[in-house]
Each structure stands twice: as C-alpha cells, then as structure tokens.
PDB file of C-alpha atoms and ligand atoms in Angstrom:
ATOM      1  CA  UNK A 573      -0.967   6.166  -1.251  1.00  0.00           C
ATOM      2  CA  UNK A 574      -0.519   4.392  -4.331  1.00  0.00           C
ATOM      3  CA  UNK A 575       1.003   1.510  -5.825  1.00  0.00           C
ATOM      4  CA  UNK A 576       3.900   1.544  -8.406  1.00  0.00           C
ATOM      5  CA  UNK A 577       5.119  -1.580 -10.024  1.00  0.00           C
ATOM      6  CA  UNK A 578       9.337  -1.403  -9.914  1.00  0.00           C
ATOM      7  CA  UNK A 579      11.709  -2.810 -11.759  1.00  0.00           C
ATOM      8  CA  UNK A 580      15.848  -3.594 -11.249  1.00  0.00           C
ATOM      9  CA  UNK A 581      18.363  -4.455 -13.815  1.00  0.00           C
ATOM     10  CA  UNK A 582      17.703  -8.214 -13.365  1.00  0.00           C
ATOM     11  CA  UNK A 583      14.349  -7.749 -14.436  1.00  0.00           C
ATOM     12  CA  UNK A 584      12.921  -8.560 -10.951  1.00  0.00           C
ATOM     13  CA  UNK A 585       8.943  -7.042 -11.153  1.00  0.00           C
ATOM     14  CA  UNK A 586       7.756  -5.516  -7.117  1.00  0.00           C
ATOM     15  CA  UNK A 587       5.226  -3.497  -6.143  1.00  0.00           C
ATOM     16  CA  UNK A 588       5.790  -0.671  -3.639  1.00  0.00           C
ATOM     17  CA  UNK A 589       3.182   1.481  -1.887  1.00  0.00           C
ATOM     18  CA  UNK A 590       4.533   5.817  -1.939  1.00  0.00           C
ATOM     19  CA  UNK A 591       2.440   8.370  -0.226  1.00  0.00           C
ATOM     20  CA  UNK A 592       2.810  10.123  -3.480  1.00  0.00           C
ATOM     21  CA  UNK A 593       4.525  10.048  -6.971  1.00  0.00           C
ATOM     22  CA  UNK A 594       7.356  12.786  -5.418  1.00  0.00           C
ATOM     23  CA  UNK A 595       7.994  10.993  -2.667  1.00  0.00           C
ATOM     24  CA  UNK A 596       8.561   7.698  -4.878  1.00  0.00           C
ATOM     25  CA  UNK A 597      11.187   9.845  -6.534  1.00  0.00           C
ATOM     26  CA  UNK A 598      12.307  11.516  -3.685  1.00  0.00           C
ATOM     27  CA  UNK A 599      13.728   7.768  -1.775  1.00  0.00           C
ATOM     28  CA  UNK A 600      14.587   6.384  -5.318  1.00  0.00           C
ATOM     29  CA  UNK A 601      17.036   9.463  -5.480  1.00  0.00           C
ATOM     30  CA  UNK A 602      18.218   8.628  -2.335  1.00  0.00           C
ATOM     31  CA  UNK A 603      18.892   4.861  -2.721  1.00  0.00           C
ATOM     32  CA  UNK A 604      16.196   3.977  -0.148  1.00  0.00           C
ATOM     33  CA  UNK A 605      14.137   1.951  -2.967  1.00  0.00           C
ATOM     34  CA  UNK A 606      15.965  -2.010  -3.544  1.00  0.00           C
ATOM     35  CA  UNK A 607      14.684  -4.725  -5.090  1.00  0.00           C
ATOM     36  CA  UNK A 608      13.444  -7.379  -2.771  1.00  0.00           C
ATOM     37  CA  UNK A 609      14.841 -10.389  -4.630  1.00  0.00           C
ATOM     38  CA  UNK A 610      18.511  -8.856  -5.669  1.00  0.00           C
ATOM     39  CA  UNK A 611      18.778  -5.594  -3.571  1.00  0.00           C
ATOM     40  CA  UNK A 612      19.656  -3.528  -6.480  1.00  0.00           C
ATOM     41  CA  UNK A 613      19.256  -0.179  -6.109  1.00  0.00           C
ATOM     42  CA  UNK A 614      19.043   0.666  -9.779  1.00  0.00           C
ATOM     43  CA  UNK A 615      14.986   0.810  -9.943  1.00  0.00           C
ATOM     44  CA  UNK A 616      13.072   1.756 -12.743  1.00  0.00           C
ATOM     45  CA  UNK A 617       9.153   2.414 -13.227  1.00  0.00           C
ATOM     46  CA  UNK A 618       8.198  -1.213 -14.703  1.00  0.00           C
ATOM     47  CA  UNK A 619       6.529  -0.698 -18.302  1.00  0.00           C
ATOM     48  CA  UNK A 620       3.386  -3.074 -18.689  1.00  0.00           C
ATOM     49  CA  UNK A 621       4.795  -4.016 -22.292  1.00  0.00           C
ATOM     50  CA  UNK A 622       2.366  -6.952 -23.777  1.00  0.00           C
ATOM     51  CA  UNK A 623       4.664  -9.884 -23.483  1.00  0.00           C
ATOM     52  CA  UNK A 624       5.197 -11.065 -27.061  1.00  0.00           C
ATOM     53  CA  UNK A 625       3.391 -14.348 -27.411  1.00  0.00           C
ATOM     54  CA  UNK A 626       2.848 -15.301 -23.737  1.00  0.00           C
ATOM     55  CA  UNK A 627      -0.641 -16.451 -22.928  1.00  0.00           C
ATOM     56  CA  UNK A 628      -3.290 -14.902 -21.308  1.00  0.00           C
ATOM     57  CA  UNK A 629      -2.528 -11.477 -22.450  1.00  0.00           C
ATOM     58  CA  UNK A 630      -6.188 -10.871 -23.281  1.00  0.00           C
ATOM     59  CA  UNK A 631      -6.866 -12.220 -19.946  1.00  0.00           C
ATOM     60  CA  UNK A 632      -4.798  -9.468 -18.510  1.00  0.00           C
ATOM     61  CA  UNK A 633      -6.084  -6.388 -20.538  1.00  0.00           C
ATOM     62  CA  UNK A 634      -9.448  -7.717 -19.962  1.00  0.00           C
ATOM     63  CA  UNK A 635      -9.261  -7.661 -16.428  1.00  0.00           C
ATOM     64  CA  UNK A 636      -7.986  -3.987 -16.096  1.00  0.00           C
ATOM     65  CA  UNK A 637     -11.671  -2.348 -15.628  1.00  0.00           C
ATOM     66  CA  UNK A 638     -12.484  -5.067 -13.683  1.00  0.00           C
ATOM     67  CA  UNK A 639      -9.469  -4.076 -11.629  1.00  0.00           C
ATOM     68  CA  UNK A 640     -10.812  -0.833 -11.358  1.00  0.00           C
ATOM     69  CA  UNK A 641     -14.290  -1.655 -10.333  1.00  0.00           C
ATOM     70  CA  UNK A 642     -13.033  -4.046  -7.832  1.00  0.00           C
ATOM     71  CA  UNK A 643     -10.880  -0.807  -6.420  1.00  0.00           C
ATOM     72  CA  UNK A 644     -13.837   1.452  -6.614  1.00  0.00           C
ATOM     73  CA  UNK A 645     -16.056  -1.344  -4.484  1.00  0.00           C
ATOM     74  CA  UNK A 646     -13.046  -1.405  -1.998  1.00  0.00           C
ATOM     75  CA  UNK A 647     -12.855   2.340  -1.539  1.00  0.00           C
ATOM     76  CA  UNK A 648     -16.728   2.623  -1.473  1.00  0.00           C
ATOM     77  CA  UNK A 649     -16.599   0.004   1.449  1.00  0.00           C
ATOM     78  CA  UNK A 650     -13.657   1.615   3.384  1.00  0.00           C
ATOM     79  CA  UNK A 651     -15.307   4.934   3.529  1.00  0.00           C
ATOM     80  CA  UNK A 652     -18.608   3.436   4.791  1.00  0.00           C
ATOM     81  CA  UNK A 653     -16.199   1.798   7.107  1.00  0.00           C
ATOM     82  CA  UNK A 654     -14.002   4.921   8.599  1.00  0.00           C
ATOM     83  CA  UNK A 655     -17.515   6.576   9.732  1.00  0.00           C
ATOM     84  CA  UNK A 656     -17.303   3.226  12.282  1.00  0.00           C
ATOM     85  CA  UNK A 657     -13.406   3.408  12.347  1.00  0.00           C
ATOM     86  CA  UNK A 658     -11.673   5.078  15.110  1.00  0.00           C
ATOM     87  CA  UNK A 659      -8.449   7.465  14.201  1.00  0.00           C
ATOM     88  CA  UNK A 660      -5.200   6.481  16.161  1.00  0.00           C
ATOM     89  CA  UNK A 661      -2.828   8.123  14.098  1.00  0.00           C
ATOM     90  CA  UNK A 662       1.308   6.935  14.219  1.00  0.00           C
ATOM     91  CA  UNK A 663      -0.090   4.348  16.460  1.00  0.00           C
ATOM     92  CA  UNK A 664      -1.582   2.271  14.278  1.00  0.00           C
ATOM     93  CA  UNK A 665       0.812  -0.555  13.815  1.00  0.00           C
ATOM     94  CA  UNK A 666       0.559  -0.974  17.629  1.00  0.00           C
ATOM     95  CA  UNK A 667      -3.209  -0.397  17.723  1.00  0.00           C
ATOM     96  CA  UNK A 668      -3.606  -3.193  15.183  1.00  0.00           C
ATOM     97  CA  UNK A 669      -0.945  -5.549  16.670  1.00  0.00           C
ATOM     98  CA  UNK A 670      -2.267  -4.856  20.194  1.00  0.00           C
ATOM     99  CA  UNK A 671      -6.096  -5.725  18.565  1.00  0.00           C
ATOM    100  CA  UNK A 672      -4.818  -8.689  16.993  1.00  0.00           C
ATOM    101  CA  UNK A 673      -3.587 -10.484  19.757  1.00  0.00           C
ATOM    102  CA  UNK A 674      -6.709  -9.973  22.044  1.00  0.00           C
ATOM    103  CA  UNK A 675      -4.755  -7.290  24.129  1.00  0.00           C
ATOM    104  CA  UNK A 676      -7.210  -4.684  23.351  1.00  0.00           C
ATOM    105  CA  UNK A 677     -10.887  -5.106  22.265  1.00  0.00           C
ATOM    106  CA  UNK A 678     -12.050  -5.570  18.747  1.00  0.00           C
ATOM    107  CA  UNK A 679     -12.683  -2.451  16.640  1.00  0.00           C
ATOM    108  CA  UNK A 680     -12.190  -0.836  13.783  1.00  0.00           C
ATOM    109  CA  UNK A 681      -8.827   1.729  13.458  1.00  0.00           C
ATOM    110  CA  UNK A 682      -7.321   3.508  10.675  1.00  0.00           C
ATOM    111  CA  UNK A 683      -4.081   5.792  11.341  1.00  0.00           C
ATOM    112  CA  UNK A 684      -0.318   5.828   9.680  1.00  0.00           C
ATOM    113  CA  UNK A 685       1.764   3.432   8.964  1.00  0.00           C
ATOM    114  CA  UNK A 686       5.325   3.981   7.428  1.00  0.00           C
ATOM    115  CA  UNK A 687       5.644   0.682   4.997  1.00  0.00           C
ATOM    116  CA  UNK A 688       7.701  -1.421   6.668  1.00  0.00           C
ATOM    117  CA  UNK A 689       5.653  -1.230   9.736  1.00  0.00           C
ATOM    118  CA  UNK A 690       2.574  -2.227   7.382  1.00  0.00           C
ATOM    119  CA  UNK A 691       4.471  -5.022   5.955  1.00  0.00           C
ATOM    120  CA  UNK A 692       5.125  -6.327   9.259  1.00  0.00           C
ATOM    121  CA  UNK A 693       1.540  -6.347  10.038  1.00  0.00           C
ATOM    122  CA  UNK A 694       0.684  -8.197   6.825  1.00  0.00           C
ATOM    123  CA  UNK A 695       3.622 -10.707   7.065  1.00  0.00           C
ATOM    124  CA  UNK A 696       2.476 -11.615  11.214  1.00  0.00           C
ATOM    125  CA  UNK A 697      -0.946 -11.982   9.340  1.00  0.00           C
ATOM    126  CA  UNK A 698      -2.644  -8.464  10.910  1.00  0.00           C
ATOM    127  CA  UNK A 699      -5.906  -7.798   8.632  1.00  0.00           C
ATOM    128  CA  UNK A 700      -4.685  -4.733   7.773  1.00  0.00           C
ATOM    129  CA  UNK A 701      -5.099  -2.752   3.852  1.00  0.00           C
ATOM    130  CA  UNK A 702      -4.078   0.781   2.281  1.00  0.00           C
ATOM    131  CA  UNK A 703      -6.942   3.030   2.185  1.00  0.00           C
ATOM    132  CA  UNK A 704      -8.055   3.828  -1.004  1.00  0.00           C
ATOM    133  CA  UNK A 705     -10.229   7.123   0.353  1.00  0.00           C
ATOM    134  CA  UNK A 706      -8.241  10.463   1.351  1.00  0.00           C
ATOM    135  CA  UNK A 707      -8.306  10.680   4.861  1.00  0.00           C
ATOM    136  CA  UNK A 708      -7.826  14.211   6.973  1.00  0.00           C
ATOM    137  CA  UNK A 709      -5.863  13.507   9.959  1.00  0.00           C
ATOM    138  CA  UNK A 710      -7.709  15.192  12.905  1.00  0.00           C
ATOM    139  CA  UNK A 711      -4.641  16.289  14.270  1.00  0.00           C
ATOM    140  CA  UNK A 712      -3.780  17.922  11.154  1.00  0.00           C
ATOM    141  CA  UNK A 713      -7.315  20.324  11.455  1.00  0.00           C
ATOM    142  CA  UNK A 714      -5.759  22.069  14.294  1.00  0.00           C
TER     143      UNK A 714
HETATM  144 ZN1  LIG B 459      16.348  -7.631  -8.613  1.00  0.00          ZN
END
C-alpha cells in the first residue's frame, strides 16, 4: 500500500491509500478517485511546493526523516507483530469489527481490506492501520 497526497481543482489537499502506483492510475482513469470535500473528479498528484512565506516551513522539512524513522519504527513493530498475528484474509473488516465489539476474543489479525471497508473501521473507531511490511497471503502460496 502506499499513501499519495491528491489534489482537485479547488485546491482541496487528501490523502488516499493505492495498493500500488498503477492501480492509483488505473481508478483515477476511471473516475473512481473524488475529492472528499468537493467530489471533483479532476485529481491531480499534490506537489509539496514550499508555501511562499507561510510559517513553519522549516518545521515541515525538518520533520521529513523524522517521518521516516517514525515509519521505519512502525514497520519494525508490525512485523514483530504478524509472527503473533493471525491471517484472515477478505475477512478482515469483519474479523476486526466482530473483535471490537467483544463478539469474538481478543487477538491479533491482519488480512485485506478494500479502503472503504478500512475507513469504516477507522471512522466506528476499530484500532486498525496499513501495514507497512509486505505480506504473502497464504492462500496465494498454493
Ligand atoms: Zn475539492
């Protein structure tokens, strides 16, 4: 997965998780990317220009490798993690819902997720994150 900061015409700034740089292109070119605020379809890769004057610019570029360290700590943690985590593949969003609401005991999961179903989690308050570390889908050793 990974994270691409989109822009529309009206200059709205989101951030939208692909599986993959083609695929971002792939549902741009077919309209299925929108801008939350406006729900244009016109969506551009968002250049990180310095903004001319506005404060804490330094702040900003001097928190990139810190960024980066933070991401590398993250993955680090979720790959100590998956040896612990149990694979449920395309039903994780139920997995983690069921989990959530004390319908099935507590452990650890990790499996797909198409977006939306990840920002549903995250907007009924579901712990749930991206993984930062590839992950081989058992299913897909066969
Ligand atoms: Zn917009």
């Amino acid at each position: 997965m990974i994270v691409f900061d989109l822009r529309c015409p009206g200059d709205h700034v989101f951030e939208v998780w692909f599986a993959s740089s083609a695929a971002f292109e792939e549902q741009r070119a077919r309209g299925l990317v929108s801008c939350p605020t406006c729900g244009s379809g016109q969506i551009e890769k968002a250049v990180m220009a310095p903004r001319v004057g506005a404060k804490g610019n330094s702040v900003a570029a001097a928190a990139r490798p810190d960024l980066k360290t933070v991401l590398n700590a993250i993955a680090t943690e979720q790959a100590a993690a998956l040896r612990n985590s149990n694979w449920v593949g395309k039903d994780f969003a139920t997995e983690a819902r069921a989990i959530h609401d004390g319908e099935k005991p507590d452990r650890l999961i990790h499996g797909q997720a198409t977006a939306a179903e990840a920002r549903a989690l995250i907007d009924d308050g579901v712990p749930v994150a991206p993984l930062l570390v590839p992950v081989t889908p058992p299913e897909s050793l066969n």
